[in-house]
mmCIF file of C-alpha atoms in Angstrom:
data_model
loop_
_atom_site.group_PDB
_atom_site.id
_atom_site.type_symbol
_atom_site.label_atom_id
_atom_site.label_comp_id
_atom_site.label_asym_id
_atom_site.label_seq_id
_atom_site.Cartn_x
_atom_site.Cartn_y
_atom_site.Cartn_z
ATOM 1 C CA MET A 1 0.000 0.000 0.000
ATOM 2 C CA ALA A 2 1.322 3.433 -0.884
ATOM 3 C CA VAL A 3 1.941 5.662 2.064
ATOM 4 C CA SER A 4 2.658 9.319 2.624
ATOM 5 C CA LEU A 5 4.851 10.757 5.350
ATOM 6 C CA ASN A 6 3.904 14.396 4.696
ATOM 7 C CA LEU A 7 1.578 16.324 6.979
ATOM 8 C CA TYR A 8 -0.639 17.007 3.984
ATOM 9 C CA CYS A 9 -0.992 14.130 1.567
ATOM 10 C CA ASN A 10 -0.104 15.050 -2.012
ATOM 11 C CA GLU A 11 -3.426 14.043 -3.527
ATOM 12 C CA ALA A 12 -5.569 16.168 -5.808
ATOM 13 C CA PRO A 13 -9.127 14.832 -6.297
ATOM 14 C CA ASN A 14 -12.325 16.857 -6.555
ATOM 15 C CA GLU A 15 -13.621 18.594 -3.431
ATOM 16 C CA ILE A 16 -16.891 16.766 -2.852
ATOM 17 C CA VAL A 17 -18.426 14.570 -0.218
ATOM 18 C CA VAL A 18 -20.127 11.398 -1.369
ATOM 19 C CA SER A 19 -22.302 8.916 0.448
ATOM 20 C CA CYS A 20 -20.379 5.692 0.963
ATOM 21 C CA GLU A 21 -22.705 2.815 0.121
ATOM 22 C CA ALA A 22 -19.996 0.276 -0.501
ATOM 23 C CA TYR A 23 -16.254 0.463 -0.038
ATOM 24 C CA ASP A 24 -13.730 -2.330 -0.423
ATOM 25 C CA ASP A 25 -11.441 -2.683 2.558
ATOM 26 C CA ASP A 26 -7.743 -3.119 1.879
ATOM 27 C CA ASP A 27 -6.344 -6.357 3.312
ATOM 28 C CA ASP A 28 -2.736 -5.195 3.596
ATOM 29 C CA ASP A 29 -1.341 -4.852 7.113
ATOM 30 C CA ASN A 30 1.132 -2.275 8.328
ATOM 31 C CA GLU A 31 3.527 -3.300 11.059
ATOM 32 C CA SER A 32 3.342 -1.059 14.108
ATOM 33 C CA ASP A 33 6.589 0.543 15.122
ATOM 34 C CA HIS A 34 7.834 2.138 18.269
ATOM 35 C CA CYS A 35 10.486 4.781 18.844
ATOM 36 C CA SER A 36 12.733 4.373 21.834
ATOM 37 C CA VAL A 37 12.869 7.285 24.239
ATOM 38 C CA ASP A 38 15.478 7.469 26.949
ATOM 39 C CA TYR A 39 13.997 8.655 30.238
ATOM 40 C CA ASP A 40 15.759 9.878 33.342
ATOM 41 C CA ASP A 41 14.649 11.803 36.407
ATOM 42 C CA ASP A 42 15.385 15.187 34.820
ATOM 43 C CA LEU A 43 13.264 14.346 31.791
ATOM 44 C CA LEU A 44 10.431 13.133 34.006
ATOM 45 C CA ILE A 45 10.557 16.407 35.920
ATOM 46 C CA ASN A 46 10.354 18.302 32.623
ATOM 47 C CA LEU A 47 7.352 16.182 31.650
ATOM 48 C CA PHE A 48 5.596 17.071 34.902
ATOM 49 C CA GLU A 49 6.293 20.767 34.369
ATOM 50 C CA THR A 50 5.041 20.665 30.783
ATOM 51 C CA GLU A 51 1.978 18.756 31.922
ATOM 52 C CA VAL A 52 1.011 21.538 34.336
ATOM 53 C CA TYR A 53 1.247 24.146 31.573
ATOM 54 C CA GLN A 54 -0.738 21.914 29.238
ATOM 55 C CA MET A 55 -3.549 21.464 31.775
ATOM 56 C CA LEU A 56 -3.801 25.211 32.379
ATOM 57 C CA GLU A 57 -3.925 25.884 28.665
ATOM 58 C CA SER A 58 -6.520 23.289 27.657
ATOM 59 C CA LYS A 59 -9.425 24.419 29.898
ATOM 60 C CA VAL A 60 -11.624 21.564 28.743
ATOM 61 C CA VAL A 61 -15.313 22.066 29.479
ATOM 62 C CA SER A 62 -16.967 18.686 28.954
ATOM 63 C CA SER A 63 -20.345 20.046 30.096
ATOM 64 C CA ARG A 64 -20.609 21.793 26.721
ATOM 65 C CA PHE A 65 -21.011 18.404 25.059
ATOM 66 C CA HIS A 66 -24.632 18.072 23.938
ATOM 67 C CA HIS A 67 -26.294 14.672 24.347
ATOM 68 C CA ASN A 68 -26.350 14.181 20.576
ATOM 69 C CA ILE A 69 -22.633 14.954 20.442
ATOM 70 C CA VAL A 70 -21.978 12.337 23.130
ATOM 71 C CA THR A 71 -23.761 9.703 21.039
ATOM 72 C CA ALA A 72 -22.043 10.778 17.835
ATOM 73 C CA ARG A 73 -18.703 10.823 19.670
ATOM 74 C CA LYS A 74 -19.176 7.216 20.736
ATOM 75 C CA ASP A 75 -19.906 6.126 17.159
ATOM 76 C CA ALA A 76 -16.934 8.099 15.839
ATOM 77 C CA ILE A 77 -14.573 6.525 18.352
ATOM 78 C CA GLN A 78 -15.781 3.031 17.495
ATOM 79 C CA TRP A 79 -15.020 3.685 13.831
ATOM 80 C CA MET A 80 -11.595 5.189 14.585
ATOM 81 C CA LEU A 81 -10.616 2.196 16.719
ATOM 82 C CA LYS A 82 -11.630 -0.231 13.970
ATOM 83 C CA VAL A 83 -9.365 1.565 11.512
ATOM 84 C CA HIS A 84 -6.685 1.775 14.201
ATOM 85 C CA CYS A 85 -6.877 -1.988 14.663
ATOM 86 C CA PHE A 86 -6.843 -2.694 10.923
ATOM 87 C CA TYR A 87 -3.632 -0.730 10.362
ATOM 88 C CA ARG A 88 -2.054 -1.912 13.612
ATOM 89 C CA PHE A 89 -1.366 1.643 14.729
ATOM 90 C CA ARG A 90 0.342 2.346 18.030
ATOM 91 C CA PRO A 91 -1.831 2.886 21.147
ATOM 92 C CA GLU A 92 -0.595 6.486 21.305
ATOM 93 C CA THR A 93 -2.285 7.095 17.950
ATOM 94 C CA ALA A 94 -5.660 6.002 19.321
ATOM 95 C CA TYR A 95 -5.250 8.221 22.380
ATOM 96 C CA LEU A 96 -4.247 11.271 20.325
ATOM 97 C CA SER A 97 -7.085 10.875 17.808
ATOM 98 C CA ILE A 98 -9.676 10.807 20.606
ATOM 99 C CA SER A 99 -7.924 13.660 22.414
ATOM 100 C CA TYR A 100 -7.902 15.844 19.295
ATOM 101 C CA MET A 101 -11.594 15.204 18.741
ATOM 102 C CA ASP A 102 -12.571 15.953 22.358
ATOM 103 C CA ARG A 103 -10.468 19.116 22.466
ATOM 104 C CA PHE A 104 -12.047 20.291 19.221
ATOM 105 C CA LEU A 105 -15.602 19.539 20.367
ATOM 106 C CA SER A 106 -15.068 21.316 23.697
ATOM 107 C CA ALA A 107 -13.599 24.389 21.992
ATOM 108 C CA ARG A 108 -16.270 25.211 19.424
ATOM 109 C CA PRO A 109 -19.936 24.488 18.608
ATOM 110 C CA PHE A 110 -20.603 21.637 16.234
ATOM 111 C CA PRO A 111 -23.561 21.081 13.852
ATOM 112 C CA GLN A 112 -26.358 18.977 15.330
ATOM 113 C CA GLY A 113 -28.481 16.422 13.513
ATOM 114 C CA LYS A 114 -26.062 15.732 10.657
ATOM 115 C CA GLY A 115 -23.879 12.689 10.281
ATOM 116 C CA TRP A 116 -21.150 13.872 7.951
ATOM 117 C CA PRO A 117 -19.508 16.635 10.090
ATOM 118 C CA MET A 118 -18.615 14.174 12.866
ATOM 119 C CA GLN A 119 -17.408 11.633 10.314
ATOM 120 C CA LEU A 120 -15.212 14.275 8.687
ATOM 121 C CA LEU A 121 -13.860 15.308 12.087
ATOM 122 C CA SER A 122 -13.034 11.712 13.046
ATOM 123 C CA VAL A 123 -11.203 11.087 9.761
ATOM 124 C CA SER A 124 -9.204 14.292 10.207
ATOM 125 C CA CYS A 125 -8.313 13.590 13.844
ATOM 126 C CA LEU A 126 -7.242 10.025 13.094
ATOM 127 C CA SER A 127 -5.194 11.241 10.133
ATOM 128 C CA LEU A 128 -3.426 13.897 12.221
ATOM 129 C CA ALA A 129 -2.742 11.460 15.040
ATOM 130 C CA ALA A 130 -1.290 8.902 12.620
ATOM 131 C CA LYS A 131 0.945 11.559 11.081
ATOM 132 C CA MET A 132 2.226 12.428 14.535
ATOM 133 C CA GLU A 133 2.909 8.867 15.718
ATOM 134 C CA GLU A 134 3.229 6.440 12.815
ATOM 135 C CA THR A 135 6.151 5.869 10.482
ATOM 136 C CA ALA A 136 3.848 4.743 7.651
ATOM 137 C CA VAL A 137 0.622 6.691 7.132
ATOM 138 C CA PRO A 138 -2.038 5.542 4.642
ATOM 139 C CA PHE A 139 -3.324 7.952 2.022
ATOM 140 C CA LEU A 140 -6.496 9.721 3.087
ATOM 141 C CA LEU A 141 -8.700 7.602 0.841
ATOM 142 C CA ASP A 142 -7.075 4.420 2.140
ATOM 143 C CA LEU A 143 -7.711 5.591 5.696
ATOM 144 C CA GLN A 144 -11.483 5.729 5.115
ATOM 145 C CA ILE A 145 -12.252 2.034 5.453
ATOM 146 C CA MET A 146 -14.406 -0.165 7.711
ATOM 147 C CA LYS A 147 -17.652 0.992 6.069
ATOM 148 C CA PRO A 148 -17.792 4.699 6.968
ATOM 149 C CA ARG A 149 -21.130 6.410 6.336
ATOM 150 C CA PHE A 150 -19.477 8.982 4.091
ATOM 151 C CA LEU A 151 -16.368 9.048 1.939
ATOM 152 C CA PHE A 152 -14.556 12.375 1.743
ATOM 153 C CA LYS A 153 -12.223 13.560 -0.950
ATOM 154 C CA PRO A 154 -8.678 14.167 0.357
ATOM 155 C CA LYS A 155 -8.770 17.923 -0.197
ATOM 156 C CA THR A 156 -11.871 18.163 1.988
ATOM 157 C CA VAL A 157 -10.125 16.226 4.778
ATOM 158 C CA GLN A 158 -7.036 18.421 4.420
ATOM 159 C CA ARG A 159 -9.105 21.568 4.950
ATOM 160 C CA MET A 160 -10.651 19.998 8.035
ATOM 161 C CA GLU A 161 -7.179 19.092 9.301
ATOM 162 C CA VAL A 162 -6.223 22.759 9.118
ATOM 163 C CA LEU A 163 -9.371 23.756 11.018
ATOM 164 C CA VAL A 164 -8.629 21.184 13.725
ATOM 165 C CA MET A 165 -5.039 22.372 14.066
ATOM 166 C CA GLN A 166 -6.125 26.016 14.242
ATOM 167 C CA THR A 167 -8.714 25.183 16.900
ATOM 168 C CA LEU A 168 -6.081 23.327 18.942
ATOM 169 C CA ASN A 169 -3.698 26.296 18.587
ATOM 170 C CA TRP A 170 -1.367 24.052 16.587
ATOM 171 C CA ARG A 171 -0.528 22.031 19.710
ATOM 172 C CA LEU A 172 -0.580 18.508 18.324
ATOM 173 C CA ARG A 173 2.419 17.256 20.274
ATOM 174 C CA ILE A 174 1.044 16.933 23.798
ATOM 175 C CA ILE A 175 1.959 15.056 26.951
ATOM 176 C CA THR A 176 -0.013 11.803 27.237
ATOM 177 C CA PRO A 177 -0.202 8.994 29.817
ATOM 178 C CA PHE A 178 2.064 6.965 27.550
ATOM 179 C CA ASP A 179 4.897 9.398 28.268
ATOM 180 C CA PHE A 180 4.826 8.162 31.875
ATOM 181 C CA VAL A 181 3.529 4.605 31.759
ATOM 182 C CA TYR A 182 6.752 2.868 30.638
ATOM 183 C CA CYS A 183 8.696 4.314 33.527
ATOM 184 C CA PHE A 184 5.919 3.724 36.069
ATOM 185 C CA ILE A 185 5.564 0.058 35.094
ATOM 186 C CA ALA A 186 9.315 -0.468 35.315
ATOM 187 C CA ARG A 187 9.568 1.258 38.702
ATOM 188 C CA ILE A 188 6.645 -0.515 40.316
ATOM 189 C CA SER A 189 7.847 -3.853 38.914
ATOM 190 C CA SER A 190 11.366 -3.375 40.245
ATOM 191 C CA CYS A 191 9.946 -2.811 43.724
ATOM 192 C CA PHE A 192 8.268 -6.227 43.599
ATOM 193 C CA ASN A 193 11.063 -8.110 41.816
ATOM 194 C CA ASP A 194 9.155 -8.322 38.516
ATOM 195 C CA SER A 195 11.691 -6.314 36.518
ATOM 196 C CA HIS A 196 13.476 -9.440 35.271
ATOM 197 C CA GLN A 197 10.311 -11.044 33.897
ATOM 198 C CA PRO A 198 10.016 -9.640 30.343
ATOM 199 C CA ASN A 199 6.747 -11.396 29.547
ATOM 200 C CA ARG A 200 5.195 -10.002 32.712
ATOM 201 C CA LEU A 201 6.302 -6.459 31.833
ATOM 202 C CA CYS A 202 4.972 -6.753 28.290
ATOM 203 C CA HIS A 203 1.655 -8.049 29.579
ATOM 204 C CA LEU A 204 1.390 -5.146 32.028
ATOM 205 C CA PHE A 205 2.034 -2.595 29.317
ATOM 206 C CA SER A 206 -0.570 -4.200 27.062
ATOM 207 C CA LEU A 207 -3.134 -4.021 29.888
ATOM 208 C CA ALA A 208 -2.131 -0.451 30.712
ATOM 209 C CA SER A 209 -2.458 0.632 27.075
ATOM 210 C CA ASP A 210 -5.914 -0.877 26.748
ATOM 211 C CA LEU A 211 -7.108 0.645 30.006
ATOM 212 C CA ILE A 212 -5.796 4.117 29.120
ATOM 213 C CA ILE A 213 -7.760 4.032 25.862
ATOM 214 C CA ASP A 214 -10.837 2.665 27.627
ATOM 215 C CA ILE A 215 -10.737 5.516 30.165
ATOM 216 C CA CYS A 216 -10.394 7.989 27.322
ATOM 217 C CA ILE A 217 -13.472 6.477 25.651
ATOM 218 C CA ALA A 218 -15.682 6.159 28.727
ATOM 219 C CA ALA A 219 -14.815 9.423 30.489
ATOM 220 C CA ILE A 220 -15.488 12.501 28.376
ATOM 221 C CA ASP A 221 -13.792 14.618 31.034
ATOM 222 C CA SER A 222 -10.588 12.542 30.860
ATOM 223 C CA LEU A 223 -8.818 15.539 29.326
ATOM 224 C CA ASP A 224 -9.273 17.260 32.683
ATOM 225 C CA TYR A 225 -7.062 14.598 34.294
ATOM 226 C CA PRO A 226 -3.255 15.032 34.336
ATOM 227 C CA PRO A 227 -1.665 12.405 32.062
ATOM 228 C CA SER A 228 0.743 11.410 34.844
ATOM 229 C CA ALA A 229 -2.172 10.766 37.192
ATOM 230 C CA ILE A 230 -3.951 8.636 34.581
ATOM 231 C CA ALA A 231 -0.785 6.592 34.067
ATOM 232 C CA ALA A 232 -0.252 6.192 37.813
ATOM 233 C CA ALA A 233 -3.858 5.127 38.482
ATOM 234 C CA VAL A 234 -3.771 2.638 35.613
ATOM 235 C CA VAL A 235 -0.468 1.092 36.718
ATOM 236 C CA LEU A 236 -1.666 0.741 40.311
ATOM 237 C CA TRP A 237 -4.957 -0.760 39.115
ATOM 238 C CA ILE A 238 -3.422 -3.403 36.835
ATOM 239 C CA THR A 239 -0.910 -4.386 39.557
ATOM 240 C CA ASN A 240 -3.665 -4.618 42.200
ATOM 241 C CA LEU A 241 -2.088 -1.944 44.382
ATOM 242 C CA SER A 242 -3.964 0.661 46.380
ATOM 243 C CA VAL A 243 -3.482 4.402 46.036
ATOM 244 C CA ASP A 244 -1.375 5.312 49.034
ATOM 245 C CA GLU A 245 1.709 7.361 49.738
ATOM 246 C CA GLN A 246 4.051 4.400 49.685
ATOM 247 C CA ASN A 247 2.921 3.012 46.332
ATOM 248 C CA LEU A 248 2.883 6.449 44.723
ATOM 249 C CA GLY A 249 6.371 7.011 46.095
ATOM 250 C CA HIS A 250 7.530 4.016 44.079
ATOM 251 C CA LEU A 251 6.364 5.850 40.935
ATOM 252 C CA HIS A 252 7.402 9.487 41.424
ATOM 253 C CA ASN A 253 6.857 12.179 44.026
ATOM 254 C CA GLY A 254 5.513 14.498 41.339
ATOM 255 C CA VAL A 255 2.298 12.496 40.944
ATOM 256 C CA ASN A 256 -0.837 14.196 42.286
ATOM 257 C CA GLN A 257 -2.202 11.733 44.871
ATOM 258 C CA GLY A 258 -5.640 13.342 45.051
ATOM 259 C CA MET A 259 -6.112 13.181 41.291
ATOM 260 C CA VAL A 260 -4.838 9.591 41.152
ATOM 261 C CA LYS A 261 -7.447 8.620 43.759
ATOM 262 C CA LYS A 262 -10.160 10.291 41.690
ATOM 263 C CA ILE A 263 -9.154 8.450 38.522
ATOM 264 C CA TYR A 264 -8.793 5.182 40.431
ATOM 265 C CA LYS A 265 -12.383 5.584 41.624
ATOM 266 C CA VAL A 266 -13.482 6.256 38.052
ATOM 267 C CA ILE A 267 -11.902 2.950 37.046
ATOM 268 C CA GLU A 268 -13.584 1.174 39.968
ATOM 269 C CA GLY A 269 -16.960 2.725 39.186
ATOM 270 C CA LYS A 270 -16.757 1.886 35.508
ATOM 271 C CA ARG A 271 -14.983 -1.448 35.752
ATOM 272 C CA SER A 272 -18.042 -3.262 34.406
ATOM 273 C CA SER A 273 -18.125 -1.044 31.316
ATOM 274 C CA LEU A 274 -14.358 -0.622 30.990
ATOM 275 C CA LYS A 275 -13.856 -3.912 29.209
ATOM 276 C CA LEU A 276 -10.294 -4.312 28.054
ATOM 277 C CA MET A 277 -10.022 -4.662 24.320
ATOM 278 C CA PRO A 278 -9.303 -8.163 22.993
ATOM 279 C CA GLN A 279 -5.758 -9.272 22.322
ATOM 280 C CA SER A 280 -5.405 -7.937 18.812
ATOM 281 C CA PRO A 281 -3.187 -5.413 17.015
ATOM 282 C CA THR A 282 -5.167 -2.663 18.759
ATOM 283 C CA CYS A 283 -3.072 -1.338 21.632
ATOM 284 C CA VAL A 284 -0.617 -4.242 21.437
ATOM 285 C CA LEU A 285 2.969 -3.645 20.377
ATOM 286 C CA GLU A 286 5.591 -6.211 19.457
ATOM 287 C CA ALA A 287 6.747 -8.006 22.625
ATOM 288 C CA ALA A 288 10.445 -7.685 21.876
ATOM 289 C CA LEU A 289 10.182 -3.920 21.430
ATOM 290 C CA LEU A 290 8.162 -3.584 24.614
ATOM 291 C CA CYS A 291 10.638 -5.543 26.682
ATOM 292 C CA LYS A 292 13.532 -3.529 25.322
ATOM 293 C CA GLU A 293 11.750 -0.265 26.097
ATOM 294 C CA ILE A 294 10.681 -1.134 29.643
ATOM 295 C CA ALA A 295 13.983 -2.817 30.499
ATOM 296 C CA LYS A 296 15.739 0.545 30.241
ATOM 297 C CA TYR A 297 14.075 1.677 33.457
ATOM 298 C CA CYS A 298 14.829 -1.455 35.462
#
């Protein structure tokens, strides 16, 4: 499958929107890739500082989400995750695509009672997220698979991409829970002598990735939670540890204990609906790459 690595795909079709009655899905798979990032205490401190600035800047107001938007959001996310699974994108891509959409919806009014605006937004957000995280990005027409209600010409999606970026003040590179979760898993595992069990570490990261995405789906106000707190709550949850000073101390003293408790309760309250995604390419990276990444913190 041909791929484009540019922010704007070099495609030049007509600028129209057509109803998508039938669309043949491409059977080719793209291998997910992962870039190694070397963390140390100084970098973690910088992440915490950037996170604070990011939270002050976002000012997410989830109460502005109309009921119809909530329903449309759910459908849009389901479609994005199907495409995400098909192309075996990284879990960070799924998180960013949902984050972009929620930030956009909370920042400006959106047309009610029409299906195509939300579909166009979801295509644009997924495209932008893939361009930020993936090494191989499908062309915009190839991205619109899994039986979308509408098929948009690339130039239409490109214009929507610009609108999304303008609305987000061009801040596409943001701090996410994934910036913290590798280190947190390694640190909590080393405290309980799990750091030399690669399969265990890989399994924990897979669970953490799925749960982070599930929280993002289920909790519209998840953007109001610090990414570090989400990562900490998820790691404590999947390792069956309580939220207390000692366990948080194993992670980092910069974690907000009060916010971690709040997120932990959200997970507890929604545990029946927060069903971890099946073991599939969605939110699952290659085991060897995972072990190599997490082992750096042990």
